[in-house]
Amino acid sequence: MSAKLPPLIAVIGSDGSGKSTVCEHLIAYVKHYGPAVQVHLGKQAGNVGRAAAKLPLLGRSVGKAIESNTKKVKTKKSRIGLLPSAVIIAFVGRRLLRFRRMLAYRRQGLIVLTDRFPQAQIPGAYDGTVFPVDVEGSRFVRWLAARERAAFQWMAGQKPDLVLKLNVSLDVACARKPDHRKAALEKKIAVTPLLTFEGADIVDLDADRPIEEVLSAAEKAIAEFMAAQGYRYSADGASTAAH
């Protein structure tokens, strides 16, 4: 960890692993070590589509287009048309903006807790690139794919100081996310143990356990990490970093 920057802590895991619940709890805990902020670094395509659908006049059409083209891309066909490519790169741009905002928070002296973190290790896996490695299409589409790869390589290179990896079983994930496709959850669960986040310090947590136990284990991991970095827990949340 750079001595000039506060810690960057990422919480990652498949859908159904409890990321949102864990992050909502941990941000309050992390603030006992100093000023902190929580940032979501996922794609959030569903949220954008729902928001777009509420816009006047063309809102519903735009929302449906985002949903439709996101599904087309997920078929993983090598040939991708211009409209799906435009949807992909729009989300990449949105993600880059939030990532740069996150870096700005660190420069301002805030401890950062992220829900998800971009990875460039496994193309096509969650929180990674969307364009197929062997993408076919026009020269412009291939150029967009190259820009996406470059963006994710840059973001992944700003590796977290600590990664809390929530490992969940398929049965538990399906029970928690009955509206999600089992095959999609299975793939994400299989990928989770493989992600190394550029050699970041990783703590594996059993997300099948009752939420109280998961939260306790997460707090313990953060406490040990922060102590090793010279931070002390403060009941009033005042900064106690030893630089």
PDB file of N, CA, C and O in Angstrom, residues 167-199:
ATOM      1  N   ASN A 167     -17.088 -16.429  -0.933  1.00  0.00           N
ATOM      2  CA  ASN A 167     -17.269 -17.691  -1.641  1.00  0.00           C
ATOM      3  C   ASN A 167     -18.597 -18.329  -1.233  1.00  0.00           C
ATOM      4  O   ASN A 167     -18.828 -18.596  -0.055  1.00  0.00           O
ATOM      5  N   VAL A 168     -19.463 -18.551  -2.219  1.00  0.00           N
ATOM      6  CA  VAL A 168     -20.789 -19.092  -1.939  1.00  0.00           C
ATOM      7  C   VAL A 168     -21.018 -20.343  -2.779  1.00  0.00           C
ATOM      8  O   VAL A 168     -20.490 -20.458  -3.888  1.00  0.00           O
ATOM      9  N   SER A 169     -21.791 -21.274  -2.264  1.00  0.00           N
ATOM     10  CA  SER A 169     -22.106 -22.493  -3.018  1.00  0.00           C
ATOM     11  C   SER A 169     -23.249 -22.204  -3.985  1.00  0.00           C
ATOM     12  O   SER A 169     -24.014 -21.246  -3.814  1.00  0.00           O
ATOM     13  N   LEU A 170     -23.379 -23.048  -5.001  1.00  0.00           N
ATOM     14  CA  LEU A 170     -24.415 -22.844  -6.008  1.00  0.00           C
ATOM     15  C   LEU A 170     -25.811 -22.940  -5.401  1.00  0.00           C
ATOM     16  O   LEU A 170     -26.693 -22.140  -5.720  1.00  0.00           O
ATOM     17  N   ASP A 171     -26.029 -23.897  -4.530  1.00  0.00           N
ATOM     18  CA  ASP A 171     -27.358 -24.072  -3.930  1.00  0.00           C
ATOM     19  C   ASP A 171     -27.779 -22.840  -3.134  1.00  0.00           C
ATOM     20  O   ASP A 171     -28.929 -22.379  -3.226  1.00  0.00           O
ATOM     21  N   VAL A 172     -26.845 -22.297  -2.364  1.00  0.00           N
ATOM     22  CA  VAL A 172     -27.159 -21.124  -1.554  1.00  0.00           C
ATOM     23  C   VAL A 172     -27.393 -19.906  -2.442  1.00  0.00           C
ATOM     24  O   VAL A 172     -28.336 -19.135  -2.226  1.00  0.00           O
ATOM     25  N   ALA A 173     -26.559 -19.737  -3.456  1.00  0.00           N
ATOM     26  CA  ALA A 173     -26.715 -18.600  -4.367  1.00  0.00           C
ATOM     27  C   ALA A 173     -28.059 -18.665  -5.088  1.00  0.00           C
ATOM     28  O   ALA A 173     -28.744 -17.653  -5.239  1.00  0.00           O
ATOM     29  N   CYS A 174     -28.449 -19.858  -5.527  1.00  0.00           N
ATOM     30  CA  CYS A 174     -29.739 -20.017  -6.223  1.00  0.00           C
ATOM     31  C   CYS A 174     -30.905 -19.722  -5.292  1.00  0.00           C
ATOM     32  O   CYS A 174     -31.910 -19.137  -5.709  1.00  0.00           O
ATOM     33  N   ALA A 175     -30.763 -20.129  -4.041  1.00  0.00           N
ATOM     34  CA  ALA A 175     -31.836 -19.872  -3.076  1.00  0.00           C
ATOM     35  C   ALA A 175     -31.984 -18.382  -2.805  1.00  0.00           C
ATOM     36  O   ALA A 175     -33.097 -17.874  -2.641  1.00  0.00           O
ATOM     37  N   ARG A 176     -30.867 -17.673  -2.791  1.00  0.00           N
ATOM     38  CA  ARG A 176     -30.903 -16.244  -2.518  1.00  0.00           C
ATOM     39  C   ARG A 176     -31.296 -15.438  -3.753  1.00  0.00           C
ATOM     40  O   ARG A 176     -31.826 -14.335  -3.635  1.00  0.00           O
ATOM     41  N   LYS A 177     -31.004 -15.968  -4.934  1.00  0.00           N
ATOM     42  CA  LYS A 177     -31.284 -15.277  -6.189  1.00  0.00           C
ATOM     43  C   LYS A 177     -32.117 -16.169  -7.111  1.00  0.00           C
ATOM     44  O   LYS A 177     -31.647 -16.602  -8.168  1.00  0.00           O
ATOM     45  N   PRO A 178     -33.355 -16.468  -6.741  1.00  0.00           N
ATOM     46  CA  PRO A 178     -34.182 -17.367  -7.550  1.00  0.00           C
ATOM     47  C   PRO A 178     -34.510 -16.834  -8.936  1.00  0.00           C
ATOM     48  O   PRO A 178     -34.895 -17.589  -9.823  1.00  0.00           O
ATOM     49  N   ASP A 179     -34.341 -15.511  -9.134  1.00  0.00           N
ATOM     50  CA  ASP A 179     -34.631 -14.912 -10.438  1.00  0.00           C
ATOM     51  C   ASP A 179     -33.423 -14.959 -11.379  1.00  0.00           C
ATOM     52  O   ASP A 179     -33.511 -14.538 -12.532  1.00  0.00           O
ATOM     53  N   HIS A 180     -32.283 -15.462 -10.904  1.00  0.00           N
ATOM     54  CA  HIS A 180     -31.073 -15.550 -11.718  1.00  0.00           C
ATOM     55  C   HIS A 180     -30.953 -16.935 -12.360  1.00  0.00           C
ATOM     56  O   HIS A 180     -31.377 -17.931 -11.782  1.00  0.00           O
ATOM     57  N   ARG A 181     -30.355 -16.972 -13.543  1.00  0.00           N
ATOM     58  CA  ARG A 181     -30.151 -18.248 -14.217  1.00  0.00           C
ATOM     59  C   ARG A 181     -29.091 -19.071 -13.486  1.00  0.00           C
ATOM     60  O   ARG A 181     -28.021 -18.571 -13.149  1.00  0.00           O
ATOM     61  N   LYS A 182     -29.396 -20.343 -13.254  1.00  0.00           N
ATOM     62  CA  LYS A 182     -28.482 -21.211 -12.515  1.00  0.00           C
ATOM     63  C   LYS A 182     -27.139 -21.325 -13.214  1.00  0.00           C
ATOM     64  O   LYS A 182     -26.083 -21.304 -12.574  1.00  0.00           O
ATOM     65  N   ALA A 183     -27.152 -21.438 -14.544  1.00  0.00           N
ATOM     66  CA  ALA A 183     -25.901 -21.579 -15.297  1.00  0.00           C
ATOM     67  C   ALA A 183     -25.013 -20.350 -15.134  1.00  0.00           C
ATOM     68  O   ALA A 183     -23.784 -20.469 -15.029  1.00  0.00           O
ATOM     69  N   ALA A 184     -25.625 -19.156 -15.110  1.00  0.00           N
ATOM     70  CA  ALA A 184     -24.853 -17.923 -14.956  1.00  0.00           C
ATOM     71  C   ALA A 184     -24.227 -17.851 -13.569  1.00  0.00           C
ATOM     72  O   ALA A 184     -23.063 -17.466 -13.411  1.00  0.00           O
ATOM     73  N   LEU A 185     -25.007 -18.223 -12.549  1.00  0.00           N
ATOM     74  CA  LEU A 185     -24.484 -18.235 -11.186  1.00  0.00           C
ATOM     75  C   LEU A 185     -23.356 -19.258 -11.049  1.00  0.00           C
ATOM     76  O   LEU A 185     -22.329 -18.982 -10.414  1.00  0.00           O
ATOM     77  N   GLU A 186     -23.545 -20.410 -11.665  1.00  0.00           N
ATOM     78  CA  GLU A 186     -22.535 -21.477 -11.582  1.00  0.00           C
ATOM     79  C   GLU A 186     -21.200 -21.006 -12.161  1.00  0.00           C
ATOM     80  O   GLU A 186     -20.128 -21.271 -11.606  1.00  0.00           O
ATOM     81  N   LYS A 187     -21.260 -20.299 -13.284  1.00  0.00           N
ATOM     82  CA  LYS A 187     -20.040 -19.804 -13.910  1.00  0.00           C
ATOM     83  C   LYS A 187     -19.329 -18.784 -13.024  1.00  0.00           C
ATOM     84  O   LYS A 187     -18.095 -18.832 -12.852  1.00  0.00           O
ATOM     85  N   LYS A 188     -20.102 -17.866 -12.442  1.00  0.00           N
ATOM     86  CA  LYS A 188     -19.496 -16.851 -11.580  1.00  0.00           C
ATOM     87  C   LYS A 188     -18.871 -17.477 -10.341  1.00  0.00           C
ATOM     88  O   LYS A 188     -17.790 -17.063  -9.902  1.00  0.00           O
ATOM     89  N   ILE A 189     -19.549 -18.456  -9.786  1.00  0.00           N
ATOM     90  CA  ILE A 189     -19.040 -19.126  -8.585  1.00  0.00           C
ATOM     91  C   ILE A 189     -17.740 -19.859  -8.898  1.00  0.00           C
ATOM     92  O   ILE A 189     -16.800 -19.872  -8.092  1.00  0.00           O
ATOM     93  N   ALA A 190     -17.660 -20.469 -10.080  1.00  0.00           N
ATOM     94  CA  ALA A 190     -16.458 -21.197 -10.477  1.00  0.00           C
ATOM     95  C   ALA A 190     -15.278 -20.261 -10.715  1.00  0.00           C
ATOM     96  O   ALA A 190     -14.119 -20.610 -10.461  1.00  0.00           O
ATOM     97  N   VAL A 191     -15.571 -19.052 -11.198  1.00  0.00           N
ATOM     98  CA  VAL A 191     -14.511 -18.090 -11.508  1.00  0.00           C
ATOM     99  C   VAL A 191     -13.946 -17.435 -10.247  1.00  0.00           C
ATOM    100  O   VAL A 191     -12.746 -17.137 -10.173  1.00  0.00           O
ATOM    101  N   THR A 192     -14.783 -17.235  -9.252  1.00  0.00           N
ATOM    102  CA  THR A 192     -14.390 -16.484  -8.057  1.00  0.00           C
ATOM    103  C   THR A 192     -13.060 -16.933  -7.440  1.00  0.00           C
ATOM    104  O   THR A 192     -12.197 -16.097  -7.166  1.00  0.00           O
ATOM    105  N   PRO A 193     -12.834 -18.236  -7.216  1.00  0.00           N
ATOM    106  CA  PRO A 193     -11.562 -18.650  -6.587  1.00  0.00           C
ATOM    107  C   PRO A 193     -10.345 -18.387  -7.467  1.00  0.00           C
ATOM    108  O   PRO A 193      -9.217 -18.339  -6.962  1.00  0.00           O
ATOM    109  N   LEU A 194     -10.551 -18.204  -8.769  1.00  0.00           N
ATOM    110  CA  LEU A 194      -9.432 -18.034  -9.696  1.00  0.00           C
ATOM    111  C   LEU A 194      -8.909 -16.606  -9.758  1.00  0.00           C
ATOM    112  O   LEU A 194      -7.769 -16.376 -10.178  1.00  0.00           O
ATOM    113  N   LEU A 195      -9.719 -15.639  -9.353  1.00  0.00           N
ATOM    114  CA  LEU A 195      -9.336 -14.234  -9.461  1.00  0.00           C
ATOM    115  C   LEU A 195      -8.281 -13.862  -8.417  1.00  0.00           C
ATOM    116  O   LEU A 195      -8.477 -14.078  -7.227  1.00  0.00           O
ATOM    117  N   THR A 196      -7.173 -13.308  -8.896  1.00  0.00           N
ATOM    118  CA  THR A 196      -6.057 -12.960  -8.007  1.00  0.00           C
ATOM    119  C   THR A 196      -5.908 -11.462  -7.785  1.00  0.00           C
ATOM    120  O   THR A 196      -5.172 -11.032  -6.900  1.00  0.00           O
ATOM    121  N   PHE A 197      -6.551 -10.641  -8.612  1.00  0.00           N
ATOM    122  CA  PHE A 197      -6.507  -9.184  -8.483  1.00  0.00           C
ATOM    123  C   PHE A 197      -5.073  -8.674  -8.378  1.00  0.00           C
ATOM    124  O   PHE A 197      -4.704  -7.956  -7.451  1.00  0.00           O
ATOM    125  N   GLU A 198      -4.282  -9.091  -9.376  1.00  0.00           N
ATOM    126  CA  GLU A 198      -2.912  -8.602  -9.539  1.00  0.00           C
ATOM    127  C   GLU A 198      -2.048  -8.843  -8.304  1.00  0.00           C
ATOM    128  O   GLU A 198      -1.140  -8.067  -8.001  1.00  0.00           O
ATOM    129  N   GLY A 199      -2.331  -9.930  -7.574  1.00  0.00           N
ATOM    130  CA  GLY A 199      -1.519 -10.254  -6.403  1.00  0.00           C
ATOM    131  C   GLY A 199      -1.897  -9.504  -5.145  1.00  0.00           C
ATOM    132  O   GLY A 199      -1.093  -9.407  -4.204  1.00  0.00           O
TER     133      GLY A 199
END
